[in-house]
Every structure is written in C-alpha cells, then in structure tokens.
Short mmCIF file of C-alpha atoms and ligand atoms in Angstrom, two decimals:
data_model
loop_
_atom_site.label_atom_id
_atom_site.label_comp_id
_atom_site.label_asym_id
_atom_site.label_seq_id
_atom_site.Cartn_x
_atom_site.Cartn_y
_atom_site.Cartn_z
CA UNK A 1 11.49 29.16 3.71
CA UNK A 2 11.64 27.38 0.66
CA UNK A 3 11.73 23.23 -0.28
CA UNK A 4 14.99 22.45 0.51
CA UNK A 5 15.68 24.59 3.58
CA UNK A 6 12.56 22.66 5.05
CA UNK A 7 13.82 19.68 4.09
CA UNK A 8 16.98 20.65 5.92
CA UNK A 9 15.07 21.74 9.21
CA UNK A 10 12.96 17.92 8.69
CA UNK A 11 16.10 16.11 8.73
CA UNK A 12 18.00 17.75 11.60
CA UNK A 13 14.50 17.79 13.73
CA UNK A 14 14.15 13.51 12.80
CA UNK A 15 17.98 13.17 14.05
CA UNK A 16 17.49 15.21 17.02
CA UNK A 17 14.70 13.17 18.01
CA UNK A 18 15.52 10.13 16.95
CA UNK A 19 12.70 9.95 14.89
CA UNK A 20 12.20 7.34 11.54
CA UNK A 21 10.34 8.69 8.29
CA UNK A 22 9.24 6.26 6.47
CA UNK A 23 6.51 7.35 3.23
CA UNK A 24 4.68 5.42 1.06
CA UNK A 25 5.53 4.78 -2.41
CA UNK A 26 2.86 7.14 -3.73
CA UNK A 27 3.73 10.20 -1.36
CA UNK A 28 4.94 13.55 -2.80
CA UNK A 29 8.50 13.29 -4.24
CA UNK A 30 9.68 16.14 -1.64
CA UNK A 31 8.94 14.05 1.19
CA UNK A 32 10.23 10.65 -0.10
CA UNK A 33 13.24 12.22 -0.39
CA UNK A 34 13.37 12.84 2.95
CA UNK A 35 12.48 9.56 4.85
CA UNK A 36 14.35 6.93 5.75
CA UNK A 37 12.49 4.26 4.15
CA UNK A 38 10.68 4.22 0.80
CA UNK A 39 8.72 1.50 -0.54
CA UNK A 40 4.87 -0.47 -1.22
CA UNK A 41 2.99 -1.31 2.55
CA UNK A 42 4.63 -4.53 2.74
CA UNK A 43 8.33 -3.43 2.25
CA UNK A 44 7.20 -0.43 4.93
CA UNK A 45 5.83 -2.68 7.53
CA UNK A 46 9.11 -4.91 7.53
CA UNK A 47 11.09 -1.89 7.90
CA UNK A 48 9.11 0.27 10.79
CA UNK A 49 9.74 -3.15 12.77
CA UNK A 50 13.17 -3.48 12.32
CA UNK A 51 13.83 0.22 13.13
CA UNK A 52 15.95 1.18 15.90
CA UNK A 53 13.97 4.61 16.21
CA UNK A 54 11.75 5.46 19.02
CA UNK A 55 9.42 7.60 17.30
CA UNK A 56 8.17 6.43 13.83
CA UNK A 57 6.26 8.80 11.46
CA UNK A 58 4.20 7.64 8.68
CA UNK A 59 3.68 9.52 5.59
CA UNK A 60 0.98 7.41 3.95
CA UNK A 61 -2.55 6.37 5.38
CA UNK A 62 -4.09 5.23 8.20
CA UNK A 63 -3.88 1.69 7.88
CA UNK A 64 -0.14 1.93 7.30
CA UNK A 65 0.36 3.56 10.92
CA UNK A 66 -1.77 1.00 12.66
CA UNK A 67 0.25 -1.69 10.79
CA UNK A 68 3.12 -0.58 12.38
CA UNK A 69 1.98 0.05 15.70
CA UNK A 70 0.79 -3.67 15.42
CA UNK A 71 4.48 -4.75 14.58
CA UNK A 72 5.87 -2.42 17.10
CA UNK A 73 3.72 -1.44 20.14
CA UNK A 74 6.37 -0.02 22.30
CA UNK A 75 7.39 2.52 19.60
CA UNK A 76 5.29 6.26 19.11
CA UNK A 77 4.10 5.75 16.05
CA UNK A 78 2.48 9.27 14.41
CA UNK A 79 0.08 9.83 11.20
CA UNK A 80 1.68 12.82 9.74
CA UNK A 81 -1.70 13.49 7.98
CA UNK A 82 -4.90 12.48 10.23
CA UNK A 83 -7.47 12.86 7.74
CA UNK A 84 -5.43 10.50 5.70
CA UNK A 85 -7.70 7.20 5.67
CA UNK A 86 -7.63 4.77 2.73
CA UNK A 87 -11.27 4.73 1.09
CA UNK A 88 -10.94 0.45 0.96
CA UNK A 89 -9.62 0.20 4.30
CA UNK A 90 -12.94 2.21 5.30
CA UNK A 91 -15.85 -0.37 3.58
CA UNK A 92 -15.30 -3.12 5.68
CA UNK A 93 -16.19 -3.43 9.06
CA UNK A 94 -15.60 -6.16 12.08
CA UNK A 95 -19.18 -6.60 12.50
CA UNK A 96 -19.69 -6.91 8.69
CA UNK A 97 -17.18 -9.80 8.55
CA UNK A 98 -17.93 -11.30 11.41
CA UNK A 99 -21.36 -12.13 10.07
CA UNK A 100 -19.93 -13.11 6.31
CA UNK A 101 -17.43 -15.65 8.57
CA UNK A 102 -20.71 -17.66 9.21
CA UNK A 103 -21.67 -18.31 5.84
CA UNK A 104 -18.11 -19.53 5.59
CA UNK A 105 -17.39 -22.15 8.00
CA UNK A 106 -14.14 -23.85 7.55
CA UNK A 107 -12.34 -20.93 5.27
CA UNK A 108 -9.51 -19.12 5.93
CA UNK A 109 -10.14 -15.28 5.61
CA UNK A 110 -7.31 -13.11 4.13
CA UNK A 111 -7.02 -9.73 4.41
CA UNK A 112 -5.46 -7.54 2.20
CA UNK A 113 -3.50 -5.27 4.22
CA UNK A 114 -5.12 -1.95 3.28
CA UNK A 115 -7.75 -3.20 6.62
CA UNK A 116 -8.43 -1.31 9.72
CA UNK A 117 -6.69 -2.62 12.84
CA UNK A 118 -9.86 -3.89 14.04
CA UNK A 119 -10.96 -6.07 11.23
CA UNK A 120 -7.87 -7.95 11.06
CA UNK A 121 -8.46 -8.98 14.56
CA UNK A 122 -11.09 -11.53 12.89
CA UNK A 123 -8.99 -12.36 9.79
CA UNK A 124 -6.67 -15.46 9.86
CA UNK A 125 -3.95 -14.05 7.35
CA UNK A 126 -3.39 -10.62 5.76
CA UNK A 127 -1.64 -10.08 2.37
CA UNK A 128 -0.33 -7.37 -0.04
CA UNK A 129 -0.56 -6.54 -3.17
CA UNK A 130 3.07 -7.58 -3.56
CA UNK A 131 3.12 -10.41 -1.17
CA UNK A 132 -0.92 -12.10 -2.18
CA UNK A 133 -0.16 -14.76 -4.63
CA UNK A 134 2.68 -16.12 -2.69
CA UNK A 135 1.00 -16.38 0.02
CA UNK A 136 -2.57 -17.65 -0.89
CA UNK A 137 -0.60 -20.43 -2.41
CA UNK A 138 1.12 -21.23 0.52
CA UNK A 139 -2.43 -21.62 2.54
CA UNK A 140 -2.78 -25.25 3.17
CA UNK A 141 -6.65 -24.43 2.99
CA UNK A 142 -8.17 -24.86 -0.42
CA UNK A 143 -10.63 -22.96 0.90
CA UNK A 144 -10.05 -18.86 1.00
CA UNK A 145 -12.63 -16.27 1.74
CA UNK A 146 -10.34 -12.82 0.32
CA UNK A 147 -11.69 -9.36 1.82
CA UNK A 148 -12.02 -6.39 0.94
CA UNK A 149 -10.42 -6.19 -2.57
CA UNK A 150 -12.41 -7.69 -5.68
CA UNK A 151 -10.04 -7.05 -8.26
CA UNK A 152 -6.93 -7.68 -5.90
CA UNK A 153 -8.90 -10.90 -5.19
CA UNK A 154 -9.82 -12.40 -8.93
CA UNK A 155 -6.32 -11.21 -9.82
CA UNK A 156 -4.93 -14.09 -7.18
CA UNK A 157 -7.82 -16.08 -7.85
CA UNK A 158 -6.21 -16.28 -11.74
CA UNK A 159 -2.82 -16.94 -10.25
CA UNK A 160 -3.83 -19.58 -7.73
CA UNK A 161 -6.04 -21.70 -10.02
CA UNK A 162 -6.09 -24.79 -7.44
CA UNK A 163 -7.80 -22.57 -4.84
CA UNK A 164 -11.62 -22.28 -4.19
CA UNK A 165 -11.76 -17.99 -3.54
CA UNK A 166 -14.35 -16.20 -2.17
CA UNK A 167 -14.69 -12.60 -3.03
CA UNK A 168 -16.86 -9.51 -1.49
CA UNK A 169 -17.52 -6.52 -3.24
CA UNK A 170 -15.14 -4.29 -2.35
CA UNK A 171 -12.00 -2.50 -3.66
CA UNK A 172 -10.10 0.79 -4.38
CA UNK A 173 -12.64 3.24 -5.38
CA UNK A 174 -9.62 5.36 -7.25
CA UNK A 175 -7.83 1.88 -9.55
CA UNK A 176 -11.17 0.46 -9.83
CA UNK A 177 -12.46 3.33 -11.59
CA UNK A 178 -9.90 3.14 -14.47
CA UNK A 179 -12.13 1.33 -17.73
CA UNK A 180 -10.91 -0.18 -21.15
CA UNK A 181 -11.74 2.82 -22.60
CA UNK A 182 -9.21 4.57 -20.65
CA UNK A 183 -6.69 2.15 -21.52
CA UNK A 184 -7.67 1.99 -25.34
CA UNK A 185 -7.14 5.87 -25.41
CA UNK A 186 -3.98 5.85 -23.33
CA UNK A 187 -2.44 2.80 -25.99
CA UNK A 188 -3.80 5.23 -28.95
CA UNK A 189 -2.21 8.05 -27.25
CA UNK A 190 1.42 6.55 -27.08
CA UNK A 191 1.37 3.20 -29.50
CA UNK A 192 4.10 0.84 -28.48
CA UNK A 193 4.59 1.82 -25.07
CA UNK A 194 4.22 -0.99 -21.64
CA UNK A 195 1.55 -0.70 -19.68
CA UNK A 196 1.75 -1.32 -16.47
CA UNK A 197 -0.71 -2.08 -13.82
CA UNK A 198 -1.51 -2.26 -10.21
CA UNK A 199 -3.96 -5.62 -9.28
CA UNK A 200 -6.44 -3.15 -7.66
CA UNK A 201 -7.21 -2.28 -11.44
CA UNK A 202 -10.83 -4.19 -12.65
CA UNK A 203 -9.62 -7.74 -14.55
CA UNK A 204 -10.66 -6.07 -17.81
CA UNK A 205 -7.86 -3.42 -17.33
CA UNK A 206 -5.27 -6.05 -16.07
CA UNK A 207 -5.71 -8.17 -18.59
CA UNK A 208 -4.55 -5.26 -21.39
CA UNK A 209 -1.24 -4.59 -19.09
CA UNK A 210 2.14 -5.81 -20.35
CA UNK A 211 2.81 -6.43 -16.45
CA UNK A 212 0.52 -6.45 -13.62
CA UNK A 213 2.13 -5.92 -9.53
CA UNK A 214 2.37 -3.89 -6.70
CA UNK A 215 3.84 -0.30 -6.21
CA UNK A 216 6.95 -1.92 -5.98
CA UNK A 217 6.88 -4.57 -8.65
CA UNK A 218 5.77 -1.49 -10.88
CA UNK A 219 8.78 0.06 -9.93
CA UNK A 220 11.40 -2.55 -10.62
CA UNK A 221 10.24 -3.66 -13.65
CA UNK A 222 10.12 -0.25 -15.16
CA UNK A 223 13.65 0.09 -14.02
CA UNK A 224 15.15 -3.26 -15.14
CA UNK A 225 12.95 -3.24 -18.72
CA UNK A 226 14.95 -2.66 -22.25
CA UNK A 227 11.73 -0.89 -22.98
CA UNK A 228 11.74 3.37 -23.07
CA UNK A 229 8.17 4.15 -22.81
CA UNK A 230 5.24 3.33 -20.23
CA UNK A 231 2.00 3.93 -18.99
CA UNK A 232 1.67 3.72 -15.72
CA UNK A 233 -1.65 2.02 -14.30
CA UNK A 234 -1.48 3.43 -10.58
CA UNK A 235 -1.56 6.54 -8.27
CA UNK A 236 0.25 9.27 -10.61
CA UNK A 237 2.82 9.59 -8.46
CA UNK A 238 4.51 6.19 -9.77
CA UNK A 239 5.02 7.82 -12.54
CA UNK A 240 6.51 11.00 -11.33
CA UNK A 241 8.98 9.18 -9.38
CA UNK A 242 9.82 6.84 -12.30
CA UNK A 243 10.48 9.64 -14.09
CA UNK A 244 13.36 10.89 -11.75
CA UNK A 245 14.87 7.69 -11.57
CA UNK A 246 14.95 7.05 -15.24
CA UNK A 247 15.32 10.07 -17.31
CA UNK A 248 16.59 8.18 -20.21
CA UNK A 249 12.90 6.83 -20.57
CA UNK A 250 9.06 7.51 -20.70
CA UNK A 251 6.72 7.25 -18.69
CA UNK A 252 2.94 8.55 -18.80
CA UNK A 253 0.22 8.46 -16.56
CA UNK A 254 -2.41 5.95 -17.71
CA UNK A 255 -5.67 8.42 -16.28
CA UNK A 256 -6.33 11.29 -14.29
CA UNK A 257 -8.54 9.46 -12.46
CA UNK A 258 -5.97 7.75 -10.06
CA UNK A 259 -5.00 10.16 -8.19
CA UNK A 260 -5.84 9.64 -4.44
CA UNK A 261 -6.52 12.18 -2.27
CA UNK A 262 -6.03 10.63 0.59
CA UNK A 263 -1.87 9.59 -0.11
CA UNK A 264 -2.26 13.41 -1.72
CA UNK A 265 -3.18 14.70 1.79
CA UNK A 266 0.09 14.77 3.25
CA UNK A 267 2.34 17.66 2.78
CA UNK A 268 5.90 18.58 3.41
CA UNK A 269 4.75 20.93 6.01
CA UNK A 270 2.47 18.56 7.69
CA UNK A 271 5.80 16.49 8.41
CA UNK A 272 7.56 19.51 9.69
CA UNK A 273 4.70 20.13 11.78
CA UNK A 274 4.81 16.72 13.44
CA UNK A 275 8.30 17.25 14.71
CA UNK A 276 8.35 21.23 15.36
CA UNK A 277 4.93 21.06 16.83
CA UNK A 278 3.93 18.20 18.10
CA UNK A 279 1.12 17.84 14.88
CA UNK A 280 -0.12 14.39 13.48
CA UNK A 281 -1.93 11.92 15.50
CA UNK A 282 -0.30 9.82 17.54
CA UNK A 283 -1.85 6.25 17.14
CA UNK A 284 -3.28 3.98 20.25
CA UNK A 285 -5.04 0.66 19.59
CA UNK A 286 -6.25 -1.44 22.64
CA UNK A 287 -3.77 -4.05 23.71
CA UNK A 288 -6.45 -6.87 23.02
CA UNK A 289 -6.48 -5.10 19.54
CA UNK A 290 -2.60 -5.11 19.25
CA UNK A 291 -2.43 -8.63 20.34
CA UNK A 292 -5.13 -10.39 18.04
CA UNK A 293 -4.33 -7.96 14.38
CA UNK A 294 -0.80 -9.13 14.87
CA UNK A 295 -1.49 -12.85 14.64
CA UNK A 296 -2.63 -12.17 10.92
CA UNK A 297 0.39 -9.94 10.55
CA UNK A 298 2.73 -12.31 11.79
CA UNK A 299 1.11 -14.78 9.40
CA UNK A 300 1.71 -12.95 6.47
CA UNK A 301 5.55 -12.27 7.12
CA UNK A 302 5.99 -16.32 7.90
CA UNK A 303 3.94 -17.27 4.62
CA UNK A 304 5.43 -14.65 2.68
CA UNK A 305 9.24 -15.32 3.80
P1 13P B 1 1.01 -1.38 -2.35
O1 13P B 1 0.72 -2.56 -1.48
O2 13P B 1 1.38 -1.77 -3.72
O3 13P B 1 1.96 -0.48 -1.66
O4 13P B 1 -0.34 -0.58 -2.53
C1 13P B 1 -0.96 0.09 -1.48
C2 13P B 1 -2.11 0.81 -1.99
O5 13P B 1 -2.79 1.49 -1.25
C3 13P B 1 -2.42 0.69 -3.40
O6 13P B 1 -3.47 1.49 -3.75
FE1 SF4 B 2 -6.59 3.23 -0.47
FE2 SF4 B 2 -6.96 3.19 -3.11
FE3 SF4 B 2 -5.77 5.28 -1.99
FE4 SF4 B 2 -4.50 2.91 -2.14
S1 SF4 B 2 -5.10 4.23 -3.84
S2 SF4 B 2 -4.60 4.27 -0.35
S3 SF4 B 2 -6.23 1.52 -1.86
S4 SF4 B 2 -7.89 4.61 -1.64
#
C-alpha cells in the first residue's frame, strides 16, 4: 500500500469508529493531513475537550495524551506512539517539586504544560508556550515560582517585568541546544531573511529573532508577513509545513539540531495500527490524579480566556 491509500484506510477506520485524530504541530506532514485537529498543545487541549468523539488519538507526546485525558476522563484517549515522551516533561518530578515548594512559601507555581500528569497535581497553574505571558500577568501573585522551562521562563520573566520569577534549571534539551553561533551562520547563510523563534530557545538566541512565539504564533506570523524568506527556530517540521502552505515564500531550517525524536517517533503506520489493531497505549491516570492536574488545567483556560 502506498501513502495515500493508507491515508484512505486511516480515515474510513477513524469514521467507523468514531474516533478523533488530533497531531501536534510538529508531527509528520502525512499524518497532519489526516487528523481532525492541527495545532500547538494549547490549541490541542481545547479541542480534544470539545470533541464529540469517543475515542481520541494523539499523535504527539506523552504529556499531550494525559492532558487530554485530564480535560476529558470519560473519553479513550490513545498514544499512537508509546515511546513518545517529551525529554522536559521527563526532568521534573512530584517529589522534586514538592521539596522546591518549601523554599517557596507563598508563590504560585506554574507549570508549563509540557509536565507529567503527576506533577501538575502540585502546581497551582499550568501555561503554554502560546498562552505564558498572558497568563503570568494575569496572576494576582507577584510572586511566581515557573517550572520546568528556563528559557520559556526568562522569556516571560522579560515580558512580565512587574513579576518576581523563580526559575529551575530545566528546559528542552533539543531548542536549548541551538547557540549564537548557529544563528550567526544561519543569518550568513541567507542575509535578509526573519528569523523566527520558539521561547524554549536560550535568551541569547531569542534575542537575535525577528519574532519570538509558540508553534502556532510561528505559524501565523510566517503566513500573515510581507516578508518571503525565514529561518525557522523550532522542530524542522515548522518549516516543512510552512513550506506547503506558502509556496510563494522561503523558509529554512535554522539547525539540524532541532529535530526531536520523540514528535519524530510517530509514524503513519503507527496510527493505522492503533485503529486496525488495537496498537498505542491507551492512557489511565488515577482519579485522585485526574481530579487534582485538572485544577491547574482549568486554571490556565480561565486565565488564558
Ligand atoms: P507548543 O506549545 O508551541 O505547541 O510547543 C510544544 C513543544 O513541545 C515545543 O517544543
Ligand atoms: Fe519536548 Fe522539546 Fe520535543 Fe517539545 S521539542 S516535545 S519540549 S523534547
């Protein structure tokens, strides 16, 4: 069989079985194009919950599966790819945070969103890249303790000057890797074009960007710009897809080094799997666990609305 007939066979399974797709921004162009949703985690989580689908099947990472099992417990929500975690969602731990919380009495901990289930239980507000600055500033607490993400975190921290913010030392292993150097090639490379960034990228990096912002904001303002030419600061994918949508312009990848193997994992026949054989991994979380992460979730749709 080749692309398209399993792309067929995917979308009369997902009818059949009343069964949503929704994939990540940086999945494979084959299998955005057949899900039902596209768009950055927060967009994603908005739309699993409003869903009228019994079954919902993530192409992305872990995280974004729990996420919307959180928003919507009495749906089957499957991880097309199991070994698909998210290396930042992975450094952090309850216990971890738990003990950091004491040496911060008093300030409210946001999470960004790319968190296991379980951490957010002990987190008072999560955010995403698209949604952080908005709704840091809407904290009434001056006081912020931001987890896991560094970069995401002193990129806020910029934008929010009245806050007092509290960073750990985490972050996106793949983004975070990207240096000045990489940048000052990529800008020798093609002179004149935009560069455009994701706030995971180290301050250094974000501060050379024409525009810094999520998947999403990446997206649109490629799409809206008078410019022709980019360089795209996130998972290569973006760029790919950018491509597509745009053919009348230019866009490069700013380094090989973001690409993520983990939003790589997933495959077109991984998805085909999940509905023809019963593949993925269905994903439980403990009521308690359900109950307490969505508190933080609920938080950030309120303070981001
Ligand atoms: P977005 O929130 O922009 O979708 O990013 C998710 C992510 O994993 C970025 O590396
Ligand atoms: Fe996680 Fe980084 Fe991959 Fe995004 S790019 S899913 S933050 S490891």
């Amino acid at each position: 069989m080749n692309i398209s007939g399993l792309q067929n066979e995917i979308l009369r399974l997902k009818k059949e079985n009343d069964v949503c797709i929704l994939a990540h921004s940086y999945q494979a162009r084959e299998i955005c194009e057949i899900a039902d949703y596209t768009g950055d985690s927060y967009k994603l989580s908005v739309d699993a919950s409003r869903a009228p689908n019994k079954t919902i099947l993530m192409c992305g990472v872990r995280f974004m599966a729990e996420t919307c099992k959180i928003l919507s417990p009495e749906k089957r929500v499957i991880l097309a790819q199991p070994f698909a975690g998210c290396a930042m969602a992975d450094q952090m731990d309850k216990a971890l945070i738990t003990e950091v919380k004491e040496r911060y009495p008093g300030y409210t901990v946001v999470a960004y969103i790319n968190t296991t289930a379980e951490l957010k239980t002990v987190c008072d507000v999560c955010v995403t890249s698209s949604s952080a600055v908005k709704i840091v500033e809407n904290i009434e607490n001056k006081d912020i303790l931001f987890i896991p993400d560094c970069n995401l975190g002193a990129y806020v921290a910029e934008k929010c000057p009245d806050k007092n913010i509290k960073l750990l030392n985490g972050g996106c292993p793949i983004h975070a890797c990207v240096s000045v150097d990489d940048v000052k090639k990529a800008k020798a490379a093609y002179p004149g074009a935009r560069l455009l960034v994701h706030p995971e990228c180290v301050p250094a990096v974000c501060a050379m960007a024409d525009y810094v912002g999520s998947t999403s904001g990446i997206m649109d303002y490629a799409q809206k710009s008078d410019a022709k030419e980019f360089i795209i600061g996130t998972e290569i994918s973006i760029a790919e897809h950018l491509q597509y949508m745009c053919p009348e312009k230019t866009f490069h990848i700013l380094s090989l080094k973001l690409i993520c193997p983990n939003m790589k994992a997933t495959t077109l026949v991984d998805v085909y799997n999940c509905l023809a054989k019963g593949g993925g991994e269905d994903i439980t979380l403990e009521p308690q666990v359900i109950a307490d992460a969505r508190r933080c979730i609920d938080e950030m749709i309120r303070l981001g609305e």
